[in-house]
Short mmCIF file of C-alpha atoms in Angstrom, two decimals:
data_model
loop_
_atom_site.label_atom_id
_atom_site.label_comp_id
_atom_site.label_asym_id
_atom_site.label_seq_id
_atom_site.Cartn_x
_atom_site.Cartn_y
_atom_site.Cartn_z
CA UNK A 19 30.00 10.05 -25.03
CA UNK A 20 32.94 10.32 -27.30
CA UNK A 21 33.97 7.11 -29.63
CA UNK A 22 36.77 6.13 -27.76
CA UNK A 23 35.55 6.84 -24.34
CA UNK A 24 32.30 3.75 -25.37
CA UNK A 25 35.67 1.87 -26.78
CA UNK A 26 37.49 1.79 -23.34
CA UNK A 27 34.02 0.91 -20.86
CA UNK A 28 33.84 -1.88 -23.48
CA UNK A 29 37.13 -3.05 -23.63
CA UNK A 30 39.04 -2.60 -20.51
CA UNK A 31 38.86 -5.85 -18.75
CA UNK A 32 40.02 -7.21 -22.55
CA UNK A 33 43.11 -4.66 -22.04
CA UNK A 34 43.47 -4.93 -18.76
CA UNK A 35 43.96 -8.97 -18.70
CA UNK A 36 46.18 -8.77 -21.77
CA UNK A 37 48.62 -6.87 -19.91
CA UNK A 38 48.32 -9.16 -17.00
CA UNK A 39 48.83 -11.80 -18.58
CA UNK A 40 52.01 -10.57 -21.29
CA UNK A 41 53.58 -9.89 -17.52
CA UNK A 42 53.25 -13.14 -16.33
CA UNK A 43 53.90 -14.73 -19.48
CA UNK A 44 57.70 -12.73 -19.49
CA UNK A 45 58.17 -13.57 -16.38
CA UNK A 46 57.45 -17.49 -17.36
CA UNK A 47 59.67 -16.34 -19.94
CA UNK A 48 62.35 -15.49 -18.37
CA UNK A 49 62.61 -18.05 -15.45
CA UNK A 50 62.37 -21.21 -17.43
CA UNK A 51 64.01 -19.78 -21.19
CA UNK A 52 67.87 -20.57 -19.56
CA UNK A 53 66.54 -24.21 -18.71
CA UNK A 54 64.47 -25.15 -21.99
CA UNK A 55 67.87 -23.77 -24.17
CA UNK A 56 70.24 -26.16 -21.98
CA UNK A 57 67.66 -28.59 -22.66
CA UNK A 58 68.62 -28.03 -26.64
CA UNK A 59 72.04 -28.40 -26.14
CA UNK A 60 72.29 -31.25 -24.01
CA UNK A 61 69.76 -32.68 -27.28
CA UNK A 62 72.36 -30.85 -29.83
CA UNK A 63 75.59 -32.78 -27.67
CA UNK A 64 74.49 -36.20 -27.96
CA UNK A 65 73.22 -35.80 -31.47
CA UNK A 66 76.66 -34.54 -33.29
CA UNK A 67 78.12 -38.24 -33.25
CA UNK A 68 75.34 -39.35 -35.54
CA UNK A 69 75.30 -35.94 -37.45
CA UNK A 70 79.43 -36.42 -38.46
CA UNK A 71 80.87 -40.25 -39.09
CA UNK A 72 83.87 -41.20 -36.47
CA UNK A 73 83.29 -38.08 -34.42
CA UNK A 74 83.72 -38.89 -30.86
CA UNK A 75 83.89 -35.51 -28.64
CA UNK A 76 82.88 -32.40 -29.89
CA UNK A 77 84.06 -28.73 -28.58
CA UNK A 78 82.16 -25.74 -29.38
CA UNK A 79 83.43 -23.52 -32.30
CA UNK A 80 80.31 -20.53 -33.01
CA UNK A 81 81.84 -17.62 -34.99
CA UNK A 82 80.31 -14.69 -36.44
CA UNK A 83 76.81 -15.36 -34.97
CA UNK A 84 76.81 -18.53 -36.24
CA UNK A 85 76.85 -21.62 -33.58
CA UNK A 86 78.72 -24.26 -34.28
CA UNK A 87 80.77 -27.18 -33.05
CA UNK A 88 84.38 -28.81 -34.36
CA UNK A 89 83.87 -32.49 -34.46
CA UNK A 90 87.12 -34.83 -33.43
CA UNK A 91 87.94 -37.74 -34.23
CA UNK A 92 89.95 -40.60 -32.48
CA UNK A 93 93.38 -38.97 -32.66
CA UNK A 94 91.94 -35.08 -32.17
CA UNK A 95 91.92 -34.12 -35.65
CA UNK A 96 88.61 -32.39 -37.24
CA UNK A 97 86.00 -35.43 -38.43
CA UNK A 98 83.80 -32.80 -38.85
CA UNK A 99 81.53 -29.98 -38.09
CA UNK A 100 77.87 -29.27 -37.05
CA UNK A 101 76.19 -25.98 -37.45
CA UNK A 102 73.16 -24.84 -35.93
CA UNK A 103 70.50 -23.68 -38.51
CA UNK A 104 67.48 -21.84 -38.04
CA UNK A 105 65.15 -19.90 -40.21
CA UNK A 106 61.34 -19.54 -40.96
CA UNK A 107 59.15 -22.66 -41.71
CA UNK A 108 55.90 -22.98 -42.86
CA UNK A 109 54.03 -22.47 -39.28
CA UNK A 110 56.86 -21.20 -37.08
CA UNK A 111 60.50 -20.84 -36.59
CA UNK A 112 62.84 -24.45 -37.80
CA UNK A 113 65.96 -25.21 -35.79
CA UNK A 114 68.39 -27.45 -37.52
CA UNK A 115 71.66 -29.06 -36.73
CA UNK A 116 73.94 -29.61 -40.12
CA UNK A 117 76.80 -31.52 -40.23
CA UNK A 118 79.32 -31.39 -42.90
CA UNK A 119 82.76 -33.11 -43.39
CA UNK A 120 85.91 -31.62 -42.51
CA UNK A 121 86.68 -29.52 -45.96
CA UNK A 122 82.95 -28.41 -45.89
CA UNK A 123 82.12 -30.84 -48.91
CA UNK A 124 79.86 -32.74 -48.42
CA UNK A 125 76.24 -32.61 -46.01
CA UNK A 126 77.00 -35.42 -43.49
CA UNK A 127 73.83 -35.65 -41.50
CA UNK A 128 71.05 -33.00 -40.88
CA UNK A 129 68.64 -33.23 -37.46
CA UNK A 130 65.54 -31.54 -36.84
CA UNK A 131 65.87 -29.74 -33.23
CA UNK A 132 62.84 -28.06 -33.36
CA UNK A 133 59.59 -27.45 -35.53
CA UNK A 134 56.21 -26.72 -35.34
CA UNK A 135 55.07 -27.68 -38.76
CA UNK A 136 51.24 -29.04 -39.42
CA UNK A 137 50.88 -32.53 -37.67
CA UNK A 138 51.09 -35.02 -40.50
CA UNK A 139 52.13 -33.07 -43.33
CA UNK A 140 55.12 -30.50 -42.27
CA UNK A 141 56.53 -31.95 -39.80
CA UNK A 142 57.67 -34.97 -41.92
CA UNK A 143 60.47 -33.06 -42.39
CA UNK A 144 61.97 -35.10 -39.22
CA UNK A 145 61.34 -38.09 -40.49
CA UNK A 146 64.34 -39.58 -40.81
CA UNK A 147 63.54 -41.30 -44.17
CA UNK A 148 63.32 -37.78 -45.59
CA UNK A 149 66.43 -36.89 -43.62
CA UNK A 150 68.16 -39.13 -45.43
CA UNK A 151 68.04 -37.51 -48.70
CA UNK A 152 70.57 -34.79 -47.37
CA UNK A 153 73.42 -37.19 -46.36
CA UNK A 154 76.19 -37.42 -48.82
CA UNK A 155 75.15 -34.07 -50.56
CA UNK A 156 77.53 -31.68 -51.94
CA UNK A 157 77.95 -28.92 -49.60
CA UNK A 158 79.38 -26.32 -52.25
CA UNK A 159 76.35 -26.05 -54.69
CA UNK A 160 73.12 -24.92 -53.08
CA UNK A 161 70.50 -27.47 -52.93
CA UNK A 162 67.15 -27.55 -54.46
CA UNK A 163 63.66 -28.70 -54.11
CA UNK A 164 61.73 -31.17 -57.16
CA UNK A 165 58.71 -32.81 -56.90
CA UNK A 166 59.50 -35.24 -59.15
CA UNK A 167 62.35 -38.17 -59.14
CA UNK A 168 65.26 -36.20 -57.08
CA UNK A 169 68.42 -35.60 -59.33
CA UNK A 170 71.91 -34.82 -57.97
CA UNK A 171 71.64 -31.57 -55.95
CA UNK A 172 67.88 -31.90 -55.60
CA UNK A 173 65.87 -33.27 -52.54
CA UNK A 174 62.45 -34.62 -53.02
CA UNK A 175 59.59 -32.50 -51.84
CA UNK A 176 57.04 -33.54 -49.05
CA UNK A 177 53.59 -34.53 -50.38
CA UNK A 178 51.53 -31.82 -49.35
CA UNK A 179 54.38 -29.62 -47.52
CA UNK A 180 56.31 -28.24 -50.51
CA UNK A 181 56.54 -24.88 -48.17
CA UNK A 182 58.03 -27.11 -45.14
CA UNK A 183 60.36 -28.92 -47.59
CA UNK A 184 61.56 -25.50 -49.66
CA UNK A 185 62.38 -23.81 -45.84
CA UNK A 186 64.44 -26.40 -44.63
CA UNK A 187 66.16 -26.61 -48.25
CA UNK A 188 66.82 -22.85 -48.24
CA UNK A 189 67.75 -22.61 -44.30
CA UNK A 190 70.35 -25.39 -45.30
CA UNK A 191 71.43 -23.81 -48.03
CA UNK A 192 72.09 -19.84 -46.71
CA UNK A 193 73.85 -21.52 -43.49
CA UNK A 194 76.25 -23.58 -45.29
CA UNK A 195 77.15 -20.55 -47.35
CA UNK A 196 77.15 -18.30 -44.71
CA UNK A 197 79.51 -21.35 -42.47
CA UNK A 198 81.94 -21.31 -45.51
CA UNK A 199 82.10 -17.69 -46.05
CA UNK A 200 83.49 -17.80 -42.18
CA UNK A 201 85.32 -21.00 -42.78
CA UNK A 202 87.08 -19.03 -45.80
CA UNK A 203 87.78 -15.83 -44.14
CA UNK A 204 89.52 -17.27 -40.67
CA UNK A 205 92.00 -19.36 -42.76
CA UNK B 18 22.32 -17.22 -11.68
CA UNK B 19 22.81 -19.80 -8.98
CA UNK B 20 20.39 -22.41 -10.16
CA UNK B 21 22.70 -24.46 -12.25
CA UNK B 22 23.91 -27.32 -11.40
CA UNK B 23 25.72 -27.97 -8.03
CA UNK B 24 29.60 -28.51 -7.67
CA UNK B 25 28.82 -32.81 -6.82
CA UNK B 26 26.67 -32.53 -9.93
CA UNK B 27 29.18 -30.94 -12.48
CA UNK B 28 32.05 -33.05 -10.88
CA UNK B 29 30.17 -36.33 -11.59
CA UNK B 30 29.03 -35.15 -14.80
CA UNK B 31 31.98 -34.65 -16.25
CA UNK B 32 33.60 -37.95 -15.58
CA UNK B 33 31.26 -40.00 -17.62
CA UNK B 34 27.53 -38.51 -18.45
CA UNK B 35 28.89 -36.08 -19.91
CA UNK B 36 32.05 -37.13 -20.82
CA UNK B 37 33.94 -34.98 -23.09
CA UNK B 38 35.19 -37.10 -25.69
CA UNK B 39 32.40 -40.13 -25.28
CA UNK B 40 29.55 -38.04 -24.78
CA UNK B 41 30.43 -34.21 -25.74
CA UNK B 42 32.78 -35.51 -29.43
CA UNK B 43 34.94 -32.40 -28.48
CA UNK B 44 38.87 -32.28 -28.20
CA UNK B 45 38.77 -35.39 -30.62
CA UNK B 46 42.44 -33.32 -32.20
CA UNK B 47 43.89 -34.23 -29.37
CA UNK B 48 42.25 -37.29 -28.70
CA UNK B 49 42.79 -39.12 -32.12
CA UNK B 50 46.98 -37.43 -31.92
CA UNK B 51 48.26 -37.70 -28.84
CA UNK B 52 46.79 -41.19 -27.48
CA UNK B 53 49.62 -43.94 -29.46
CA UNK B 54 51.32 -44.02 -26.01
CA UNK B 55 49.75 -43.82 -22.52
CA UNK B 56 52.76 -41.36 -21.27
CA UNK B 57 51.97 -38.76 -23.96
CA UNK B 58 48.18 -39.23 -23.15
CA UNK B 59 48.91 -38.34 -19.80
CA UNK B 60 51.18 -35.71 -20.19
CA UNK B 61 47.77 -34.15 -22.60
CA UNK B 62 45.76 -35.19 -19.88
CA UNK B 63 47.41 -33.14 -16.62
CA UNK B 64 48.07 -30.32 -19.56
CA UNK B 65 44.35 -30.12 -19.97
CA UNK B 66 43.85 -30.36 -16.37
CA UNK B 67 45.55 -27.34 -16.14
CA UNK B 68 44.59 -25.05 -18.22
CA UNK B 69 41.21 -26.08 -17.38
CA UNK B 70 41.67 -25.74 -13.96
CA UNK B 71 43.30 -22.21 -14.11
CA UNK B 72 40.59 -20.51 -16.70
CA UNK B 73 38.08 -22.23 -15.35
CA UNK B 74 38.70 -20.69 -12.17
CA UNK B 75 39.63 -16.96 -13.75
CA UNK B 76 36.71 -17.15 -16.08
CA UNK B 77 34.56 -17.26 -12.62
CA UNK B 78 35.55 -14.76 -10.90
CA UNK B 79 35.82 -12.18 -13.34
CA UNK B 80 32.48 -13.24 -14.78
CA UNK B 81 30.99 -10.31 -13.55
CA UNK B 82 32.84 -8.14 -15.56
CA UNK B 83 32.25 -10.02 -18.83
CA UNK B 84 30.73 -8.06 -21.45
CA UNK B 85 28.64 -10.83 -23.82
CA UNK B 86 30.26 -9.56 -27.09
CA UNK B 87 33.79 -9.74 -25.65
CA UNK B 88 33.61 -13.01 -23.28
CA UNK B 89 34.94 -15.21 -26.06
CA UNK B 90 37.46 -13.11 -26.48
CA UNK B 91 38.34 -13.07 -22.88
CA UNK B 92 38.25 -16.89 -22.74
CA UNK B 93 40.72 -17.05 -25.51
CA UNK B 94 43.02 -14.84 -24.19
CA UNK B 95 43.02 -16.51 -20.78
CA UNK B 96 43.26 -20.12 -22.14
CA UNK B 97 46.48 -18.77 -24.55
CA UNK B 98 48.37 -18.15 -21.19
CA UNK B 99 47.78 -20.97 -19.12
CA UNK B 100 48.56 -23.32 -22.59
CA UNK B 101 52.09 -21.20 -23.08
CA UNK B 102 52.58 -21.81 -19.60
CA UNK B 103 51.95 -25.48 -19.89
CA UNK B 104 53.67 -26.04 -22.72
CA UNK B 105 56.76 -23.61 -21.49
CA UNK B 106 57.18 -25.96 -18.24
CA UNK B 107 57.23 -29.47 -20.73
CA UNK B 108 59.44 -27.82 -22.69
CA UNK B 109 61.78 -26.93 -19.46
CA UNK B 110 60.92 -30.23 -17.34
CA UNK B 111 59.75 -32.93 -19.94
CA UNK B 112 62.07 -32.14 -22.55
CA UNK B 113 61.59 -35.69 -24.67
CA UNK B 114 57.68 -35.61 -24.18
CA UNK B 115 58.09 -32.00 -25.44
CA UNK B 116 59.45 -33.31 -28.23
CA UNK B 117 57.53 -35.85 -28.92
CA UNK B 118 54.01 -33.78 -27.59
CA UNK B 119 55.08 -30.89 -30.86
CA UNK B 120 52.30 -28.21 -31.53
CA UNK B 121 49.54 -30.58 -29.64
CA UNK B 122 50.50 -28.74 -26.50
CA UNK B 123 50.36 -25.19 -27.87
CA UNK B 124 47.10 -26.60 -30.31
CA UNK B 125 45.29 -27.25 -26.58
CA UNK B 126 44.01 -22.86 -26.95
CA UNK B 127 41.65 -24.17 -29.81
CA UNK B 128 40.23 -27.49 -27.59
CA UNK B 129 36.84 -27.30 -27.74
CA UNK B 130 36.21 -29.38 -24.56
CA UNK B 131 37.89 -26.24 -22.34
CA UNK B 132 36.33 -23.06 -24.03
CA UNK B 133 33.07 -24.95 -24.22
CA UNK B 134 33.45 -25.18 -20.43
CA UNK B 135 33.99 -21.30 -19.83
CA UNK B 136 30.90 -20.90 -21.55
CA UNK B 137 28.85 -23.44 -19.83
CA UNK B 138 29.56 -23.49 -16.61
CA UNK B 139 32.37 -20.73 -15.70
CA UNK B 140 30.75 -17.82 -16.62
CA UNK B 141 27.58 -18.56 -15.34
CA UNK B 142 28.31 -20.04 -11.75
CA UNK B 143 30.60 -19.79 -8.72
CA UNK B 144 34.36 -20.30 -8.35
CA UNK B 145 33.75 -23.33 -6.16
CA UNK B 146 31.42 -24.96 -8.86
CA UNK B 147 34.10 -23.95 -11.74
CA UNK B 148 36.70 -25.54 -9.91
CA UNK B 149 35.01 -29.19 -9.66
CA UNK B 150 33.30 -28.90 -13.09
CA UNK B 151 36.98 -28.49 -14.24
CA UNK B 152 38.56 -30.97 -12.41
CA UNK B 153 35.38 -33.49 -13.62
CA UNK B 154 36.16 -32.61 -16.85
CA UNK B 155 39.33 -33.05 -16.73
CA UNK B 156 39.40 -36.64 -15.39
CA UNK B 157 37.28 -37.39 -17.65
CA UNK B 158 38.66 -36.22 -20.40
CA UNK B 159 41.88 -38.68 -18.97
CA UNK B 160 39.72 -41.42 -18.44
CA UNK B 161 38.78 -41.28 -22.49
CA UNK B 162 42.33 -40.72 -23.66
CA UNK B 163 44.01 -43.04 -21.22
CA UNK B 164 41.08 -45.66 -22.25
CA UNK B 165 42.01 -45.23 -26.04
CA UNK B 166 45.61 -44.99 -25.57
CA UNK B 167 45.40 -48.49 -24.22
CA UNK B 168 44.13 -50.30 -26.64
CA UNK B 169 46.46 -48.67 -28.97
CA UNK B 170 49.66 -48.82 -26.95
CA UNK B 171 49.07 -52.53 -26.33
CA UNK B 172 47.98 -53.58 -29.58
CA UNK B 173 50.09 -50.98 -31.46
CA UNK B 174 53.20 -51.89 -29.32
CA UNK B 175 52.36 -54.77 -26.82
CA UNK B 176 53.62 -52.69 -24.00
CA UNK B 177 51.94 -49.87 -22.04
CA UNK B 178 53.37 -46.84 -20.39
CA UNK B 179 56.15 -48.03 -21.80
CA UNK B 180 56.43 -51.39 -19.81
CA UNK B 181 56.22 -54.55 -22.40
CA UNK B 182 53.04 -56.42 -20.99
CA UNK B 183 52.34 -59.02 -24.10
CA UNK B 184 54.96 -61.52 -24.79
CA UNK B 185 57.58 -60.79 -27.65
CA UNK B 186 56.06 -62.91 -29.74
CA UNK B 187 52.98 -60.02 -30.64
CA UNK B 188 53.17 -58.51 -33.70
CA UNK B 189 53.17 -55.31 -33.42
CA UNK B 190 49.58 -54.19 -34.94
CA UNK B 191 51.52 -51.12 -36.32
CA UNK B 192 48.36 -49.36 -38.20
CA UNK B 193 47.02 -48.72 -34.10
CA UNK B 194 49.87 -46.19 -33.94
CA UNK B 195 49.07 -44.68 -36.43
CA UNK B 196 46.36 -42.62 -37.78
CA UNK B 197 44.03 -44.96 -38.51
CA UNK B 198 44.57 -46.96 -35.48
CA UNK B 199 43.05 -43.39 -33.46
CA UNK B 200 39.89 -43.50 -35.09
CA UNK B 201 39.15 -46.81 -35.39
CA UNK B 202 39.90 -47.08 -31.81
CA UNK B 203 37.91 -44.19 -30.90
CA UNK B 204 34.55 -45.24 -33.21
CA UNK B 205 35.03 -48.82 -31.29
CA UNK B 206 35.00 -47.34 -28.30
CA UNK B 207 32.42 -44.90 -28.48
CA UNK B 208 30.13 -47.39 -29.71
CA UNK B 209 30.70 -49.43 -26.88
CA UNK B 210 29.77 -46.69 -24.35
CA UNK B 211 26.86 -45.92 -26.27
CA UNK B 212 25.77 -49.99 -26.07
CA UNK B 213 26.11 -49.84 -22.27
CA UNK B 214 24.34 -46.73 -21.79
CA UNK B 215 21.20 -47.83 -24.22
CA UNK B 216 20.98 -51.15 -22.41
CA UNK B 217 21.29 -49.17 -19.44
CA UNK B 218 18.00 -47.35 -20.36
CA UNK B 219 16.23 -50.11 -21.28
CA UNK B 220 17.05 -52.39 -18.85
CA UNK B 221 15.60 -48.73 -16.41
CA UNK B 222 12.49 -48.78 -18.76
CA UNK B 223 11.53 -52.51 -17.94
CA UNK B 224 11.58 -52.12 -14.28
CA UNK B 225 8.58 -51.12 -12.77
#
């Protein structure tokens, strides 16, 4: 018998169930993807008051690929704005929510949507003691990550999840710049 | 191939002689992470359930078919989808446990307890044996995190399933909520079944 022939009586039940089963996993997919994403954004709606000081309604304001909300204030003028954020993390995909004031100065709040760092070590990164360390940041200069005692425009690395705490640094970072290169060309 | 146990047997077996946690000391990742509230530890729980249940089932009826070299392999692949289902429907329908649950959902494909059980029982016997060996298991394997999350809820929190039950004046034994609190729980516990099932034997012994 030729090679592959003995490869396919050996493996078919192996291909044949993994094709089965990508199938039903799309069509999982596919019925219950629109509800877990409203899910997100009913989570993303009642965060942005925390994420933006004196914000009280929020309207939706995504250019360029980038999603986004404007953040009023009491009379209707701009408090704010929160960006959604997502890039690569240690052990999956990291979904952020940024806010930053007004002129795009200064980090206002940051929120960990979703993450799938290691239990214990990564996923510290939504602690909000850690958290912390980005409010009041400037917004212009990119950040960075120490491991020592965290100077102006540094944020203290995670013991044991330097990777987890350099991703979120970095996916902060490239959004803010990309938000202001936006900001910059609309006005 | 039909001389293992019987369906009553596997059923009762896997509630507490051969418990999964107390007797078996597999799925202790979940156990030791998920059980500093009863709700998550039930949410785990009827997770398991399920994808026990469904490749339990699967693993039976295609057992046939298995090649030896490959069965793992099949087992793995058919726990992966009924875990991404699982955790898929928390994420749509139980957003906050979601949350809250993180990778322990999608970490349930490398629980020892379920795979084990494929191997054991599922791809040696019939669908209808499967079925109850899972669903013994399974409640089981509730009875064990539900037992643990107790003690920690309560002493971690002084309220369980999220209702306060001690009065406010508890302190809150914070270290049972965390880390330490899981296996310190868990090696109390465990000792404790292990007491009542040696005085069980000896108290057996001594009758005549």
């Amino acid at each position: 018998m030729k090679q592959t022939a003995i490869y396919f009586t050996e493996a078919w039940l192996v291909l044949g169930l993994a094709l089965i089963f990508g199938a039903a996993l799309a069509g999982v997919q596919t019925g219950l993807h629109p509800k877990i994403e409203a899910n997100k954004r009913a989570e993303t709606m009642r965060q942005i008051p925390s994420l933006v000081p004196g914000a009280k309604e929020s309207e939706p304001a995504g250019e360029a690929g980038l999603r986004a909300w404007r953040a009023l204030g009491d009379g209707g003028e701009t408090a704010g704005w929160v960006v959604l954020a997502s890039g690569q993390g240690f052990a999956g995909p990291i979904e952020l929510l940024v806010g930053v004031d007004a002129d795009l100065d200064k980090i206002t709040g940051l929120y960990v949507l979703s993450q799938t760092e290691t239990p214990g070590l990564g996923n510290k990164i939504a602690a909000e003691d850690w958290r912390e360390q980005f409010r009041g940041m400037d917004a212009q200069t990119g950040l960075e990550v120490t491991k020592q005692e965290a100077g102006p425009h540094e944020i203290q690395a995670i013991t044991g999840a330097t990777i987890s705490s350099r991703s979120v640094v970095q996916i902060v970072n490239n959004t803010l710049r990309q938000f202001r290169t936006i900001k910059q060309a609309g006005s | 191939m039909s001389d293992g146990p019987t369906p009553l047997e596997r059923f009762i077996n896997g509630i507490l002689p051969e418990n999964p946690v107390y007797r078996q000391l597999l799925g202790l990742c979940p156990t030791l992470a998920v059980t500093n509230s009863m709700k998550a530890a039930l949410t785990m729980s009827g997770a398991v359930l399920f994808v026990l249940f469904c490749a339990n089932v699967l693993v039976s009826l295609i057992r046939s078919l298995l090649k030896p070299h490959l069965r793992i392999l099949v087992f793995t692949l058919t726990i992966a989808t009924f875990v991404t289902i699982a955790d898929k429907f928390i994420a749509a329908f139980m957003w906050p446990m979601s949350k809250e649950l993180g990778p322990y959902i999608p970490l349930i494909i490398v629980n020892c307890a379920i795979i084990s059980r494929c191997e054991i029982c599922a791809s040696k016997q019939n669908t209808r044996t499967a079925a109850m060996d899972a669903v013994g298991q399974a409640l089981g394997f509730t009875l064990a995190l539900a037992s643990i999350a107790t003690v920690r809820e309560i002493l971690g929190n002084g309220s369980w399933l999220g209702f306060s039950v001690l009065p406010d004046a508890w302190p809150n034994w914070v270290l049972m909520v965390l880390p330490p609190g899981a296996f310190l729980t868990l090696g109390f516990l465990m000792a404790a079944v292990n007491w009542l099932t040696m005085s069980q034997k000896t108290k057996s012994a001594n009758e005549p």
